[in-house]
Coordinates of C-alpha atoms and ligand atoms in Angstrom, one line a residue:
X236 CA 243.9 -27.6 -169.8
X237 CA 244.6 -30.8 -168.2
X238 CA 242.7 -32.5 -165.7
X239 CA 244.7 -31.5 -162.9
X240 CA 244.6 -27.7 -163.5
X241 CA 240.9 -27.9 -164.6
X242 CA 240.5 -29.4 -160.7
X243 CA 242.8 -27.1 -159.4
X244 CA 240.6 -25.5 -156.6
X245 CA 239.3 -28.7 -155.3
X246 CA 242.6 -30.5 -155.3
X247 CA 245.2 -29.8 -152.5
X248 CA 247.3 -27.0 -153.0
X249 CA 250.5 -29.4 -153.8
X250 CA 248.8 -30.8 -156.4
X251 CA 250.8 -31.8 -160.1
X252 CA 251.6 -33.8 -162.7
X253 CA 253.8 -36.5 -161.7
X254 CA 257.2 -37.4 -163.8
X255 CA 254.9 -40.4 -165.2
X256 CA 252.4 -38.2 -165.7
X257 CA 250.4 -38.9 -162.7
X258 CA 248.2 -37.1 -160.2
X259 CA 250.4 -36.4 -157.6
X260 CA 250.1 -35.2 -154.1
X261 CA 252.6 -34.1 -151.6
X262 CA 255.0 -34.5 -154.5
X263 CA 254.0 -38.2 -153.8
X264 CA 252.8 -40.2 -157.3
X265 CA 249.2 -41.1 -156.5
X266 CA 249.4 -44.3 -159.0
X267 CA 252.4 -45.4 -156.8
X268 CA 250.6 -44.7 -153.6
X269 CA 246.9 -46.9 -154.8
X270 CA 249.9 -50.0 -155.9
X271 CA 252.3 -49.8 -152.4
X272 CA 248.8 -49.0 -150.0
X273 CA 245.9 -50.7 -152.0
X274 CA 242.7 -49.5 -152.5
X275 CA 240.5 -47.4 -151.7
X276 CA 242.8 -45.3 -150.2
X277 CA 242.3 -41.7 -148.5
X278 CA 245.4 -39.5 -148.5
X279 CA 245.4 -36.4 -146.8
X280 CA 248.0 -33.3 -148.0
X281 CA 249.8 -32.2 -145.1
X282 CA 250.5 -28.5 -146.2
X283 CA 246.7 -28.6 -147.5
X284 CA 245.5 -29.1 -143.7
X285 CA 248.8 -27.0 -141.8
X286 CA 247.4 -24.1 -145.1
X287 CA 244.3 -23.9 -143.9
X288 CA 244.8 -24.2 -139.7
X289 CA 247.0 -21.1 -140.9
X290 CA 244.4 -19.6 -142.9
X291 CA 241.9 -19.7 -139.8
X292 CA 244.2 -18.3 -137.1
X293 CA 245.6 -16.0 -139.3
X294 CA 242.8 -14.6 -140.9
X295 CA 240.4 -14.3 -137.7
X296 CA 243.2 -13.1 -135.2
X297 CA 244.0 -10.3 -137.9
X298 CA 241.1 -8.7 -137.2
X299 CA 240.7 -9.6 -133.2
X300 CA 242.1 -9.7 -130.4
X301 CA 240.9 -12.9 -128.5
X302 CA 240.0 -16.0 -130.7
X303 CA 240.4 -19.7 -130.5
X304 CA 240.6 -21.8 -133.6
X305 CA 239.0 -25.0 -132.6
X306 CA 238.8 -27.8 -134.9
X307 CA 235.8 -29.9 -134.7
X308 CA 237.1 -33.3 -134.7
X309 CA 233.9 -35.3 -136.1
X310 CA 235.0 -34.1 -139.6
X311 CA 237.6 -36.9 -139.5
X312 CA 240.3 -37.3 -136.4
X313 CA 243.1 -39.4 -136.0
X314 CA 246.4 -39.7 -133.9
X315 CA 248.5 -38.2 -136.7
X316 CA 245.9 -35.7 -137.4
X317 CA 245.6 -34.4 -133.6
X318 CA 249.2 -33.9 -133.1
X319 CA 249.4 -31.7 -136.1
X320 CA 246.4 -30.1 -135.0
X321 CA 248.4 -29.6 -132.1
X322 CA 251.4 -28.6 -133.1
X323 CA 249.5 -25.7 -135.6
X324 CA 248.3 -24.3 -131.9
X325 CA 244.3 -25.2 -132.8
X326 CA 241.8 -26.0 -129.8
X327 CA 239.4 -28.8 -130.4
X328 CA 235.8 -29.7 -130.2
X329 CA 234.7 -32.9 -129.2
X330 CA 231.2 -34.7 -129.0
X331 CA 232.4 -38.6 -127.7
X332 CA 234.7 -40.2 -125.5
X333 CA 236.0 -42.2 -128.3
X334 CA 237.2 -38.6 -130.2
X335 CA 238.3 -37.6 -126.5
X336 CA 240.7 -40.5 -126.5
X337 CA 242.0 -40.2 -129.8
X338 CA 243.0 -36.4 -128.3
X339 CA 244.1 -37.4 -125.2
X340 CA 246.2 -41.0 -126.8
X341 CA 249.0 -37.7 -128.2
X342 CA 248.7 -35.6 -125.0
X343 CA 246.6 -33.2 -126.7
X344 CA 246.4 -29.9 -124.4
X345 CA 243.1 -30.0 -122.3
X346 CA 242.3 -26.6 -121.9
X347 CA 241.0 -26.1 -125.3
X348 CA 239.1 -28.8 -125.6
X349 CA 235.4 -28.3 -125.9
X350 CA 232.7 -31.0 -125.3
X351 CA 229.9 -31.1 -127.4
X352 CA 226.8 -33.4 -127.9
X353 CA 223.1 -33.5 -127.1
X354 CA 223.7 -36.5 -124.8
X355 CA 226.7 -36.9 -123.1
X356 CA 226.7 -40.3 -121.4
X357 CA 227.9 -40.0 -117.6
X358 CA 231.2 -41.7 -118.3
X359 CA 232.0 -39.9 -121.2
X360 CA 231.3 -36.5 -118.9
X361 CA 233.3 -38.2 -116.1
X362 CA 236.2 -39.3 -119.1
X363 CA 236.5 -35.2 -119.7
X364 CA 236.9 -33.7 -116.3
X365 CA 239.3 -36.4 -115.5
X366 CA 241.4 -35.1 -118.8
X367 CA 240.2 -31.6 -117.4
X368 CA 239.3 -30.1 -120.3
X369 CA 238.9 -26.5 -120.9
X370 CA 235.1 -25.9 -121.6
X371 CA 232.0 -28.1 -121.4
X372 CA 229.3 -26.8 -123.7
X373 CA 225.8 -27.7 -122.2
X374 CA 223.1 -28.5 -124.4
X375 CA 220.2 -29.2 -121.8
X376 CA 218.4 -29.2 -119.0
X377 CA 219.6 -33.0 -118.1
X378 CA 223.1 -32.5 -118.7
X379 CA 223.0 -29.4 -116.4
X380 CA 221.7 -31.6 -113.7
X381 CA 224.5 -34.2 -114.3
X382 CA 227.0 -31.9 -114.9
X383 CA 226.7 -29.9 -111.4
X384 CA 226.4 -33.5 -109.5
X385 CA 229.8 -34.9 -111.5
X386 CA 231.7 -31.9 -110.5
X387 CA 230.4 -31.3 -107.3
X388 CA 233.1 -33.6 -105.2
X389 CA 235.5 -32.4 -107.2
X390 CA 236.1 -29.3 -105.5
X391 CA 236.4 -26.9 -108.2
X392 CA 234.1 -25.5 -110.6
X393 CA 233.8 -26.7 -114.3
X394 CA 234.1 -24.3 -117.3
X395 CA 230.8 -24.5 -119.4
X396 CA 229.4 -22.4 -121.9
X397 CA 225.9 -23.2 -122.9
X398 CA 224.2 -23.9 -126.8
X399 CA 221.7 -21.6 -127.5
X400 CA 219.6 -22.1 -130.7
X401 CA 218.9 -18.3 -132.0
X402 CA 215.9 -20.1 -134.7
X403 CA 218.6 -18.9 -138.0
X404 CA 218.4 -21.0 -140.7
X405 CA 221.3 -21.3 -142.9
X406 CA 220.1 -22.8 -146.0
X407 CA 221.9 -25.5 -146.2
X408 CA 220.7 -29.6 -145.7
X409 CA 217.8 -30.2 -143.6
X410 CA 220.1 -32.8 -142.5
X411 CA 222.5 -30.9 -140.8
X412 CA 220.7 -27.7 -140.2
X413 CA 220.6 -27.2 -136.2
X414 CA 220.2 -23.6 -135.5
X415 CA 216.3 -23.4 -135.6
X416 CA 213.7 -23.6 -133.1
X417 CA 212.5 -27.2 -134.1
X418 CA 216.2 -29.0 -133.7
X419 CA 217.5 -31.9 -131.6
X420 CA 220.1 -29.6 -130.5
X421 CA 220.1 -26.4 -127.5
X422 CA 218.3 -24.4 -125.3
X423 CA 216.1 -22.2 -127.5
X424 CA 216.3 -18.2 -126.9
X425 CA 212.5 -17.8 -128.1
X426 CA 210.8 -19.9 -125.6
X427 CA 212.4 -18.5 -122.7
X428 CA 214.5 -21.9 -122.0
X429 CA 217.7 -20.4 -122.6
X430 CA 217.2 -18.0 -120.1
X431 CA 216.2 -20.4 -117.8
X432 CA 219.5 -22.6 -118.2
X433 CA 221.8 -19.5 -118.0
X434 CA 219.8 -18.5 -114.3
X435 CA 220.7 -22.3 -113.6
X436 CA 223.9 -22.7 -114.8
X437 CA 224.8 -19.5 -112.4
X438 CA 223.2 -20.4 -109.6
X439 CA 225.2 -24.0 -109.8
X440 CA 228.5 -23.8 -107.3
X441 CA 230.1 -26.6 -109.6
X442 CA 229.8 -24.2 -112.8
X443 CA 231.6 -21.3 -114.0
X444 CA 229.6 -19.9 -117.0
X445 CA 231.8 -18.8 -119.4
X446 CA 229.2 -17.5 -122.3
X447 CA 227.0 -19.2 -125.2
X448 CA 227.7 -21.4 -128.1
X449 CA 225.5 -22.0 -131.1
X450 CA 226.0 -23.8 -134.1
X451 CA 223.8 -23.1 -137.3
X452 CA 224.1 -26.0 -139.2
X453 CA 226.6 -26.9 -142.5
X454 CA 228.1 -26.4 -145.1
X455 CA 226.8 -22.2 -145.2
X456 CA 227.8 -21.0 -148.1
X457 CA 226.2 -17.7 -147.1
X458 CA 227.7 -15.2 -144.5
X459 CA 224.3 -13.3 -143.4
X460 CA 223.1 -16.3 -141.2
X461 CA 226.3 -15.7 -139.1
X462 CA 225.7 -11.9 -138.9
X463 CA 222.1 -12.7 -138.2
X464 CA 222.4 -15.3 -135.1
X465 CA 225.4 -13.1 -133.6
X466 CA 223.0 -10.1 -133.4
X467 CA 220.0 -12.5 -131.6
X468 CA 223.0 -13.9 -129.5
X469 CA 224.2 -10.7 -128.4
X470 CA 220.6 -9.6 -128.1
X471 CA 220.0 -12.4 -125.4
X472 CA 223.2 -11.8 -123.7
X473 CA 222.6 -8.1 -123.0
X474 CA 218.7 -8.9 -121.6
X475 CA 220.9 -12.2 -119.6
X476 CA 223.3 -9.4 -118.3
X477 CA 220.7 -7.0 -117.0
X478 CA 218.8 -9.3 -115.7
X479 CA 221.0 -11.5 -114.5
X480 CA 224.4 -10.3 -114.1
X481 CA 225.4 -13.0 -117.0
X482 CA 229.2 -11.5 -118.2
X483 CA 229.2 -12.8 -121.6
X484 CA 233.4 -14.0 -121.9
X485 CA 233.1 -16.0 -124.6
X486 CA 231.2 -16.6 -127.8
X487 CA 231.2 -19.3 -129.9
X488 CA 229.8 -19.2 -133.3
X489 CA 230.6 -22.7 -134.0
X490 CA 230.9 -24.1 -137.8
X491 CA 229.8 -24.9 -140.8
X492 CA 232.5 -23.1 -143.1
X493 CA 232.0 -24.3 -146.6
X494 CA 234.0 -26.0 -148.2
X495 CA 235.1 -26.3 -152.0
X496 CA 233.6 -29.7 -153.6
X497 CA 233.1 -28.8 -157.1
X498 CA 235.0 -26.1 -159.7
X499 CA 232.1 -24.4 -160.2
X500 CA 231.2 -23.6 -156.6
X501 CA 233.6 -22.0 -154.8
X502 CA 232.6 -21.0 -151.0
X503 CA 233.7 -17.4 -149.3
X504 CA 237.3 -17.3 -148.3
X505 CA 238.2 -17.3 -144.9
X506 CA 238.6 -13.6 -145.0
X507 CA 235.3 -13.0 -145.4
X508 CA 233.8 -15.4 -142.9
X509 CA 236.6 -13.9 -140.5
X510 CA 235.4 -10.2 -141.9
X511 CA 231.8 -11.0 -141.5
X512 CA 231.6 -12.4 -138.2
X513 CA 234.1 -10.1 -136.5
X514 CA 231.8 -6.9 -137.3
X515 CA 229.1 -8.1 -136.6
X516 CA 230.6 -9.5 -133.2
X517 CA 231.8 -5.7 -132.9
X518 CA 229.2 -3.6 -134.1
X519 CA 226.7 -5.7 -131.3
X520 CA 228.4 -5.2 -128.8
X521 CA 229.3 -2.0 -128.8
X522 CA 225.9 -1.3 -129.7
X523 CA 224.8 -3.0 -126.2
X524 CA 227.6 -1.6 -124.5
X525 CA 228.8 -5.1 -123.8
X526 CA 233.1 -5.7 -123.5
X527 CA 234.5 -7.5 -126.3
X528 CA 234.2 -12.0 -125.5
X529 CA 236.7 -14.1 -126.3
X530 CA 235.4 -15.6 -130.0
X531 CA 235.7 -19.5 -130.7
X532 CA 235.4 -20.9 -134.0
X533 CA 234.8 -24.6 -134.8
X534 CA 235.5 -25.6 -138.5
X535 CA 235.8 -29.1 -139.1
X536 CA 235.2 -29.6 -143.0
X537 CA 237.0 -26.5 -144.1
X538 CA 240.0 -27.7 -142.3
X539 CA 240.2 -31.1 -144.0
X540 CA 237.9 -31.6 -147.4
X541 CA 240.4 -30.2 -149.8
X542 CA 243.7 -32.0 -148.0
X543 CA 241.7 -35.6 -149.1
X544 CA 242.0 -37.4 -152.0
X545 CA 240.0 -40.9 -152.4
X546 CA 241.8 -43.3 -154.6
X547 CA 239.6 -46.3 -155.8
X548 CA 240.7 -48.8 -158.8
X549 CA 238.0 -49.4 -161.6
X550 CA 236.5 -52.8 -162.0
X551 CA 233.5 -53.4 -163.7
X552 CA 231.3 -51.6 -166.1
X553 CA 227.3 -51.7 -167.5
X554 CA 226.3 -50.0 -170.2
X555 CA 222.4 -49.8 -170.4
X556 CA 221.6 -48.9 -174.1
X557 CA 220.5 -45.1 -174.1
X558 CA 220.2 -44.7 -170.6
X559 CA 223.5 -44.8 -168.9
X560 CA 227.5 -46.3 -168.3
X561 CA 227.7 -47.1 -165.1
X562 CA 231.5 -47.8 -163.9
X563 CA 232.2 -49.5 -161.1
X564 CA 234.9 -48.8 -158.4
X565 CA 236.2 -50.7 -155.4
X566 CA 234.6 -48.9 -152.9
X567 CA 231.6 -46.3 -152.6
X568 CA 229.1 -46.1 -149.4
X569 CA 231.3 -47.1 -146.8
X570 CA 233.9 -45.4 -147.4
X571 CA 232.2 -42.1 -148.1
X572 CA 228.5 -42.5 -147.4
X573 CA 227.5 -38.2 -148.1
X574 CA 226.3 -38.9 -151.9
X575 CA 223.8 -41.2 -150.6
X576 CA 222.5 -39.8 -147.6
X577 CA 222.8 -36.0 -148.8
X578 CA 222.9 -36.2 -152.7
X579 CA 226.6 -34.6 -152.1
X580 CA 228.1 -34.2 -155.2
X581 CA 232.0 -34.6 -156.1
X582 CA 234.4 -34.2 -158.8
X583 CA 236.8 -36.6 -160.2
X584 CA 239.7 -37.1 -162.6
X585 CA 241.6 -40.4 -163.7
X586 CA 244.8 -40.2 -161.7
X587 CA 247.1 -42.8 -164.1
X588 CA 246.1 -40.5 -167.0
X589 CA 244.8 -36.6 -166.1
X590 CA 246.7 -35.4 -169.9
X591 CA 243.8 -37.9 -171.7
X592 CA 241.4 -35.2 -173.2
X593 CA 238.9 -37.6 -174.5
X594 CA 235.8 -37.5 -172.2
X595 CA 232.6 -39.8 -171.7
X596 CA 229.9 -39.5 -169.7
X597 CA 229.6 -41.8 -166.7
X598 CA 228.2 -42.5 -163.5
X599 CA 230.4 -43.8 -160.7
X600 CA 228.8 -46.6 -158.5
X601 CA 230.4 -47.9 -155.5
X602 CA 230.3 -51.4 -154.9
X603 CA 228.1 -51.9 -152.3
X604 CA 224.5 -53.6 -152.7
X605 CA 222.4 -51.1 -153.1
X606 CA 221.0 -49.2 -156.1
X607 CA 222.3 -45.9 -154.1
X608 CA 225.3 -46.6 -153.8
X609 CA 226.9 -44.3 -156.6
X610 CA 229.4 -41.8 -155.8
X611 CA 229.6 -39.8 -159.1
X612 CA 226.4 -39.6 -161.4
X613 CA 226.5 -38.4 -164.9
X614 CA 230.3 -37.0 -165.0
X615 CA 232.9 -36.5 -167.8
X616 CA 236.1 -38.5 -167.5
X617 CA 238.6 -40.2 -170.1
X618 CA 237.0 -43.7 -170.8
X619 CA 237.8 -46.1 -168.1
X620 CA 239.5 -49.1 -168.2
X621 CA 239.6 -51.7 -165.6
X622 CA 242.7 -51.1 -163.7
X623 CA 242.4 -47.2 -163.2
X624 CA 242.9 -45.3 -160.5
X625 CA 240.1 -42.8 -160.4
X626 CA 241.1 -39.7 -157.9
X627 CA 238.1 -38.2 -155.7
X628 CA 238.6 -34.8 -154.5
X629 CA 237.9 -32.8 -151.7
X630 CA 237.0 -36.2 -149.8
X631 CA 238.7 -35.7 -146.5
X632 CA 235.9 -34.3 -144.3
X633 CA 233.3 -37.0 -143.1
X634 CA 234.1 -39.7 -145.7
X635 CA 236.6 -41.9 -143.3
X636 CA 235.2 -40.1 -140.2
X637 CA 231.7 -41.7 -141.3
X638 CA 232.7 -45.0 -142.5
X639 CA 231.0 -48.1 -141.9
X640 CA 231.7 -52.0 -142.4
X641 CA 228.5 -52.2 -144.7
X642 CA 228.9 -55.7 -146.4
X643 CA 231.9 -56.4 -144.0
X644 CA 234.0 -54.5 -145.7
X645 CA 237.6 -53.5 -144.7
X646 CA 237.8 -49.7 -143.8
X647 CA 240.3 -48.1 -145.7
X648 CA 243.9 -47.2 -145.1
X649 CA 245.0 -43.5 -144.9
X650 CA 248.0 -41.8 -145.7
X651 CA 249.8 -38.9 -144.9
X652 CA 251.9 -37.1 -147.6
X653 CA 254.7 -34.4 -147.5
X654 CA 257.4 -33.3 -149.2
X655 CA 257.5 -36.8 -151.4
X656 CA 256.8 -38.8 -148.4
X657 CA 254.0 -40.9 -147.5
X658 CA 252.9 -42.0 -144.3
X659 CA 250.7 -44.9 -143.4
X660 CA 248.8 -43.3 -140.8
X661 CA 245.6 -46.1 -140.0
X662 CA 246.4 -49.4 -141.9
X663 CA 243.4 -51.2 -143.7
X664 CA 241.1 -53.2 -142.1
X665 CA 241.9 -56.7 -142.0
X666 CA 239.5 -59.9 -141.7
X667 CA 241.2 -60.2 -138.0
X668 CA 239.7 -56.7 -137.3
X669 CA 236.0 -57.8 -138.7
X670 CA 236.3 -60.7 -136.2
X671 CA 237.8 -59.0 -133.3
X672 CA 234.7 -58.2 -131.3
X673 CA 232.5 -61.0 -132.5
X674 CA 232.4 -63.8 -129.0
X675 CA 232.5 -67.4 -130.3
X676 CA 233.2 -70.0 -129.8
X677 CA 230.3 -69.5 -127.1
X678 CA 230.5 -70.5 -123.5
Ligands
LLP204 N1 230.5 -27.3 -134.3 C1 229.4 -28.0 -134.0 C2 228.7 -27.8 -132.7 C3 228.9 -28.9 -135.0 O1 227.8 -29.6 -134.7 C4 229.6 -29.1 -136.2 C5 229.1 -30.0 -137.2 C6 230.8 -28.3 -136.4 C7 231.2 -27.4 -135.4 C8 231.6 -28.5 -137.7 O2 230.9 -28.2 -138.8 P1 231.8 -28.1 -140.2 O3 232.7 -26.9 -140.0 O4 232.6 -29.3 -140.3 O5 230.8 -27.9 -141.3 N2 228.0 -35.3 -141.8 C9 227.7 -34.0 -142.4 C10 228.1 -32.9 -141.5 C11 227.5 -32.9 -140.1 C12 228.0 -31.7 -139.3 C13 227.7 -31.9 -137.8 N3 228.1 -30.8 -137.0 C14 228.3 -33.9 -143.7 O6 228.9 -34.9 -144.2 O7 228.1 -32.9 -144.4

């Protein structure tokens, strides 16, 4: 087995060995891509991402009647990105006015947009009902306040739905866990707060309370969380219902769909996700006698991680006698920062030579300075040479989305590839663009 098909799961689904034979992606040679675009470079499958858009709609409206695929945007947005998004028919969740521009720059529909975040600024709220998008989704008591007094001269009421935390935890990083009682994020059920924003929310003339969001954490690899916080949700809805006439539209369960990093750990498919939420979202409410909600999902990761590739070019190398090779690439923690602040673990295969069986064990390190700054530790590749291009799977979710200019460094260029066509879709940074917002000469 060569590289390629050992990697298949994690690769994009147009993945193959090129005529050279190359890694290549989109029927685009990767080899040819790092020497025309420089590296690092991130290149993102087209029919990987428009695959898996499909995947969710299909998969979830299969099985119900009423459902809204929204793609959560902080996984990694862009202009070329949103009008895809847009053309596959998804909604999308937002948490800045920066990702509300990057909607709004392609004339992205408003009405499903959702606006997330534990602290919307007043601008950025007053950014979104000018775009009038679809849904609000409050997180607390302050935004409430703010919300009802932006809208207020506006003459119309505001769509909201509000984050509840139901206390699930999902197992999954204490980094981005958010469901449970002690989070930064929601009005909790079990303190009698939620209950308290949903009495507020309808007693506001400037909102229209559309139902309840919450949002677990990610990536869960396990489907009982889902089927645990939808009973709790539906739980509190009911008791909102009777004792406050609360009609429960909509439900979002938000995100957190795994997604594949490694060969060996390979999330649920869609179908189940789709399967597990969807009876439990039935069975509870026909248990409570409450009509059917509309049902929102928000994957981010799923929708992007396998469509990106990272290209770096190997430079230098260390070998420290009996402990370790360490092989350097031209990039690392500011490009993709998750190995070092989660301990995320990727795979990786050489992408100028994926037939070459022989294999030694490395560690990748970036080429930042700091000591954490590796992106692989203690892999199996082909001995590396100075000069290779070393492909990084399943690297398209919140790699470029959280990159930094750590050591002023230029953030990298992305690509778009299809059909044997690449598109430059964000150009490297240049030392112009490090300088741009710096003031001097001073006044
Ligand atoms: N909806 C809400 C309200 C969220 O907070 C998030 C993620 C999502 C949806 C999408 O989750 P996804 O389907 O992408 O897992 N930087 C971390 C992930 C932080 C996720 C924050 N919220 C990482 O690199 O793993």
């Amino acid at each position: 087995m060569n590289a390629i098909e050992e990697l298949k799961d994690v690769l994009p689904i147009t993945a193959a060995l090129s005529d050279e034979g190359h890694l290549a992606i989109g029927g685009c040679d990767t080899v040819e891509l790092a020497r025309r675009f420089g590296t690092p470079l991130y290149v993102f499958d087209e029919e990987t991402v428009r695959g898996m858009c499909r995947a969710f709609c299909q998969e979830f409206a299969a099985r119900y009647p009423d459902v809204r695929v929204v793609y959560a945007c902080k996984a990694y947005i862009g202009r070329a990105l949103a009008a895809l998004l847009a053309e596959e028919g998804l909604g999308a969740d937002v948490v800045s006015g920066g990702e509300l521009a990057f909607l709004a720059s392609v004339g992205f529909p408003p009405d499903t947009i959702y606006f997330h975040g534990n602290n919307k600024s007043e601008a950025e709220l007053a950014e979104a009902l000018a775009y009038g998008i679809g849904q609000v989704v409050v997180d607390n008591f302050h935004e409430l306040e703010l919300l009802s007094r932006l809208v207020g001269p506006l003459g119309r009421r505001q769509r909201v739905l509000l984050r509840v935390s139901p206390g699930v935890d999902p197992h999954t990083h204490a980094k981005t866990t958010t469901g449970v009682l002690d989070s930064k994020f929601g009005f909790p059920i079990s303190t009698g707060q939620a209950e308290e924003a949903v009495a507020l929310a309808m007693a506001s003339p400037a909102l229209e309370l559309e139902g309840l969001h919450f949002h677990l954490g990610s990536p869960i690899f396990e489907l009982d969380p889902y089927r645990e916080a939808i009973d709790i949700v539906l739980s509190f809805a009911s008791e909102m219902r009777q004792r406050h006439g609360l009609e429960l539209r909509e439900l979002s369960v938000g995100g957190g769909f795994a997604a594949q990093y490694l060969p060996e750990a390979p999330p649920p498919p869609v179908s189940e996700y789709a399967e597990a939420i969807v009876a439990a979202l039935r069975q509870g409410c026909q248990r409570r006698g409450l009509p059917l909600p509309r049902l929102a999902i928000e994957p981010g990761r799923a929708i992007v991680a396998r469509a990106g590739v990272a290209l770096y070019t190997v430079g230098a190398w260390k070998e420290v006698p009996g402990v370790r090779r360490y092989v350097a690439v031209d990039g690392g923690m500011a490009d993709n920062i998750r190995p070092a602040l989660y301990g995320s673990r990727y795979s990786a295969l050489v992408a100028n030579k994926p037939l070459d069986g022989r294999r030694q064990r490395v560690t990748v390190a970036g080429k930042y300075c700091e000591s954490g700054d590796v992106l692989l530790w203690d892999v199996e590749l082909p001995p590396l040479e100075p000069g290779d291009v070393l492909a990084v799977p399943a690297a398209g979710a919140y790699a470029p989305a959280m990159a930094s200019n750590y050591n002023a460094s230029l953030r990298p260029a992305i690509v778009f590839v299809r059909d044997g066509r690449a598109r430059l879709v964000r150009r490297r940074e240049t030392y112009d663009d490090l300088m741009r917002c710096e003031v001097w000469p001073q006044e």
